[in-house]
PDB file of C-alpha atoms and ligand atoms in Angstrom:
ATOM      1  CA  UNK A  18     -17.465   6.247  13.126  1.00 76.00           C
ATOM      2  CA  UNK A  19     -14.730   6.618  10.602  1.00 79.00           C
ATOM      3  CA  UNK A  20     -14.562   5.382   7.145  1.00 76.00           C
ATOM      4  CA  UNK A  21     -11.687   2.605   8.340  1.00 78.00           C
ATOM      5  CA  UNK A  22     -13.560   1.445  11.222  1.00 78.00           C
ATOM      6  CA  UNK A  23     -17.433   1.074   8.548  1.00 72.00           C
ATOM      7  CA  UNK A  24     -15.078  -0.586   6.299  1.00 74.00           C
ATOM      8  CA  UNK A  25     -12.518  -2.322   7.841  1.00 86.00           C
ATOM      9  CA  UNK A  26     -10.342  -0.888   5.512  1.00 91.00           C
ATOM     10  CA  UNK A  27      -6.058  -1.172   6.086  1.00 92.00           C
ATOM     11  CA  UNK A  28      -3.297  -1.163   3.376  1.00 92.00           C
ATOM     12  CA  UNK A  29      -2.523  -5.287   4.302  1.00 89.00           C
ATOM     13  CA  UNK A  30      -6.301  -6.084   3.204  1.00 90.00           C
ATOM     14  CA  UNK A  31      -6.228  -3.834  -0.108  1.00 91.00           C
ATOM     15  CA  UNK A  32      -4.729  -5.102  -3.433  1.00 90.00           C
ATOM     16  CA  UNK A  33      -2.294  -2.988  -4.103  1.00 92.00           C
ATOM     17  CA  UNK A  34      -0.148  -3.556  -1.413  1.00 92.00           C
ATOM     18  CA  UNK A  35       2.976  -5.502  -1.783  1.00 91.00           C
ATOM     19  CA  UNK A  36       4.065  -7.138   1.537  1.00 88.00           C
ATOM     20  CA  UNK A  37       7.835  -6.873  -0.153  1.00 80.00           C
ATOM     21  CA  UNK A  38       8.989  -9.832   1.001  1.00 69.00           C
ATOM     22  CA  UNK A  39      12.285  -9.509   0.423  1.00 64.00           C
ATOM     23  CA  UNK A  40      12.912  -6.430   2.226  1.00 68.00           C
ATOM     24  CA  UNK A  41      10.189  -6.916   4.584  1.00 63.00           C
ATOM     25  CA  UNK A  42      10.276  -5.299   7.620  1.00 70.00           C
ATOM     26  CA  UNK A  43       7.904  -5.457  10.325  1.00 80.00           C
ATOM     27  CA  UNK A  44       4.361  -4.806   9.175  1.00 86.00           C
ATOM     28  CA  UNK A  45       5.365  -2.624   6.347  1.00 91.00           C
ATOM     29  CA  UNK A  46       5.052  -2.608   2.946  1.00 93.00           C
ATOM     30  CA  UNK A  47       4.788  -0.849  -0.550  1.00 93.00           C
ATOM     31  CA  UNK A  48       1.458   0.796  -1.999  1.00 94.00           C
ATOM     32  CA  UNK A  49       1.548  -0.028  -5.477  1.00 93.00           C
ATOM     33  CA  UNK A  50      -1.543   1.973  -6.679  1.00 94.00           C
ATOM     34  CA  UNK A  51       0.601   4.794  -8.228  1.00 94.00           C
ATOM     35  CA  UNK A  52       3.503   4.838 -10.312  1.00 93.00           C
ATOM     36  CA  UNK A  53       7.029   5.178  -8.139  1.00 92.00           C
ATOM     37  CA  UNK A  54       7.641   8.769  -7.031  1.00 87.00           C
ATOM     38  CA  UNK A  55      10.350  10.591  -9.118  1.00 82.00           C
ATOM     39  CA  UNK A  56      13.558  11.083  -7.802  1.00 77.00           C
ATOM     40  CA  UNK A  57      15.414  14.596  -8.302  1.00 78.00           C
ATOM     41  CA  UNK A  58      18.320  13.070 -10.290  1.00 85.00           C
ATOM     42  CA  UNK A  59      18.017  11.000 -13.361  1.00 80.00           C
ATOM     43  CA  UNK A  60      20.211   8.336 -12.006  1.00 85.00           C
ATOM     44  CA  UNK A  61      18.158   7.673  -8.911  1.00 85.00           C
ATOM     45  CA  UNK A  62      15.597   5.124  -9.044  1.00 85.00           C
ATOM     46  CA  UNK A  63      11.299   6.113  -7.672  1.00 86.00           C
ATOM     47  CA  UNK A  64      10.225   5.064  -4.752  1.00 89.00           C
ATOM     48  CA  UNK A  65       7.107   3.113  -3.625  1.00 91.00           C
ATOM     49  CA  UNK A  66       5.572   4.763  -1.172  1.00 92.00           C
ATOM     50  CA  UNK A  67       6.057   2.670   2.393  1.00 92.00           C
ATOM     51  CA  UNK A  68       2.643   2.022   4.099  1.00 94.00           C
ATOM     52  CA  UNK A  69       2.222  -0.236   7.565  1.00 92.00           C
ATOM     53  CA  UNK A  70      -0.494  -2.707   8.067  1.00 84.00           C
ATOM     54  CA  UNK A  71      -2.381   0.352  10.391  1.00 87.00           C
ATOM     55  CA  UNK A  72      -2.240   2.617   7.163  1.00 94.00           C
ATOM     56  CA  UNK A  73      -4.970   3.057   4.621  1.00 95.00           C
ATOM     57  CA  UNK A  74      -6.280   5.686   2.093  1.00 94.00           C
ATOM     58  CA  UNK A  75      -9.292   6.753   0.370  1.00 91.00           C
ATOM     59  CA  UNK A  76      -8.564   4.418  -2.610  1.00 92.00           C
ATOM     60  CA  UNK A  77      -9.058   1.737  -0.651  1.00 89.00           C
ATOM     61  CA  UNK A  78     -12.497  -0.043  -1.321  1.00 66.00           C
ATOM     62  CA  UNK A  79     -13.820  -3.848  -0.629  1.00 60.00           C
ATOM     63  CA  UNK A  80     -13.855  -3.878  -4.193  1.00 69.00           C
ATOM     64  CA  UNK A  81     -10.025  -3.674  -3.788  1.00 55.00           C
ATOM     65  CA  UNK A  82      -9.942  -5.941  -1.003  1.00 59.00           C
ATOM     66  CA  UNK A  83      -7.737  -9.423  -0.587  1.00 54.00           C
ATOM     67  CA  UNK A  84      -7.426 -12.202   1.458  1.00 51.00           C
ATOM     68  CA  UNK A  85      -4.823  -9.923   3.153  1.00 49.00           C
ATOM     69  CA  UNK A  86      -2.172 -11.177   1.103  1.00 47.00           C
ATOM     70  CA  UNK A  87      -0.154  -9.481  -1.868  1.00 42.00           C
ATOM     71  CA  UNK A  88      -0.922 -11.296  -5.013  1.00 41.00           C
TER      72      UNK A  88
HETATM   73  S1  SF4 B  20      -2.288   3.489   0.645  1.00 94.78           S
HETATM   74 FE1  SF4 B  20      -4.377   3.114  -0.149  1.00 94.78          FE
HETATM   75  S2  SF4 B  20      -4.130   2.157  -2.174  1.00 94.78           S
HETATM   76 FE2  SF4 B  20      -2.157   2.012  -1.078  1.00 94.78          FE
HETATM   77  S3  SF4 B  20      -2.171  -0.013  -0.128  1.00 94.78           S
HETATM   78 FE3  SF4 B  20      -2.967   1.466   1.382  1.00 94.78          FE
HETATM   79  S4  SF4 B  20      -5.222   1.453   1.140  1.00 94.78           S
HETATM   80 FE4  SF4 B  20      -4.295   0.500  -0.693  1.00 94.78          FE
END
């Protein structure tokens, strides 16, 4: 048995994902637990990492755990 499957764990159930509203598209979303990765140029803006509601990670924990929802 994996760690997802004893925990139940996914990114849409943890608390730092961001469902994006705005920009949403399908079942994917932004992981907000670090910083935005740098871009090359100075100009360029980071960028959140892009998870989907079948992704999760070790930082995930039920401590970290929603009601599914961004907050
Ligand atoms: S990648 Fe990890 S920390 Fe980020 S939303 Fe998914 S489970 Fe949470």
């Amino acid at each position: 048995m994996s760690f997802a499957d004893s925990t139940d764990a996914a990114c849409t159930k943890c608390k730092f994902f961001d469902n994006h509203a705005a920009k949403a598209h399908g079942d994917e979303g932004l992981c907000r637990f670090n910083p935005p990765v740098t871009q090359p140029s100075a100009e360029a803006h980071g960028l959140w990492p892009v998870v989907s509601s079948t992704d999760w990670c070790g930082h995930f924990s039920k401590d970290a755990m929603t009601t599914g929802m961004a907050n």
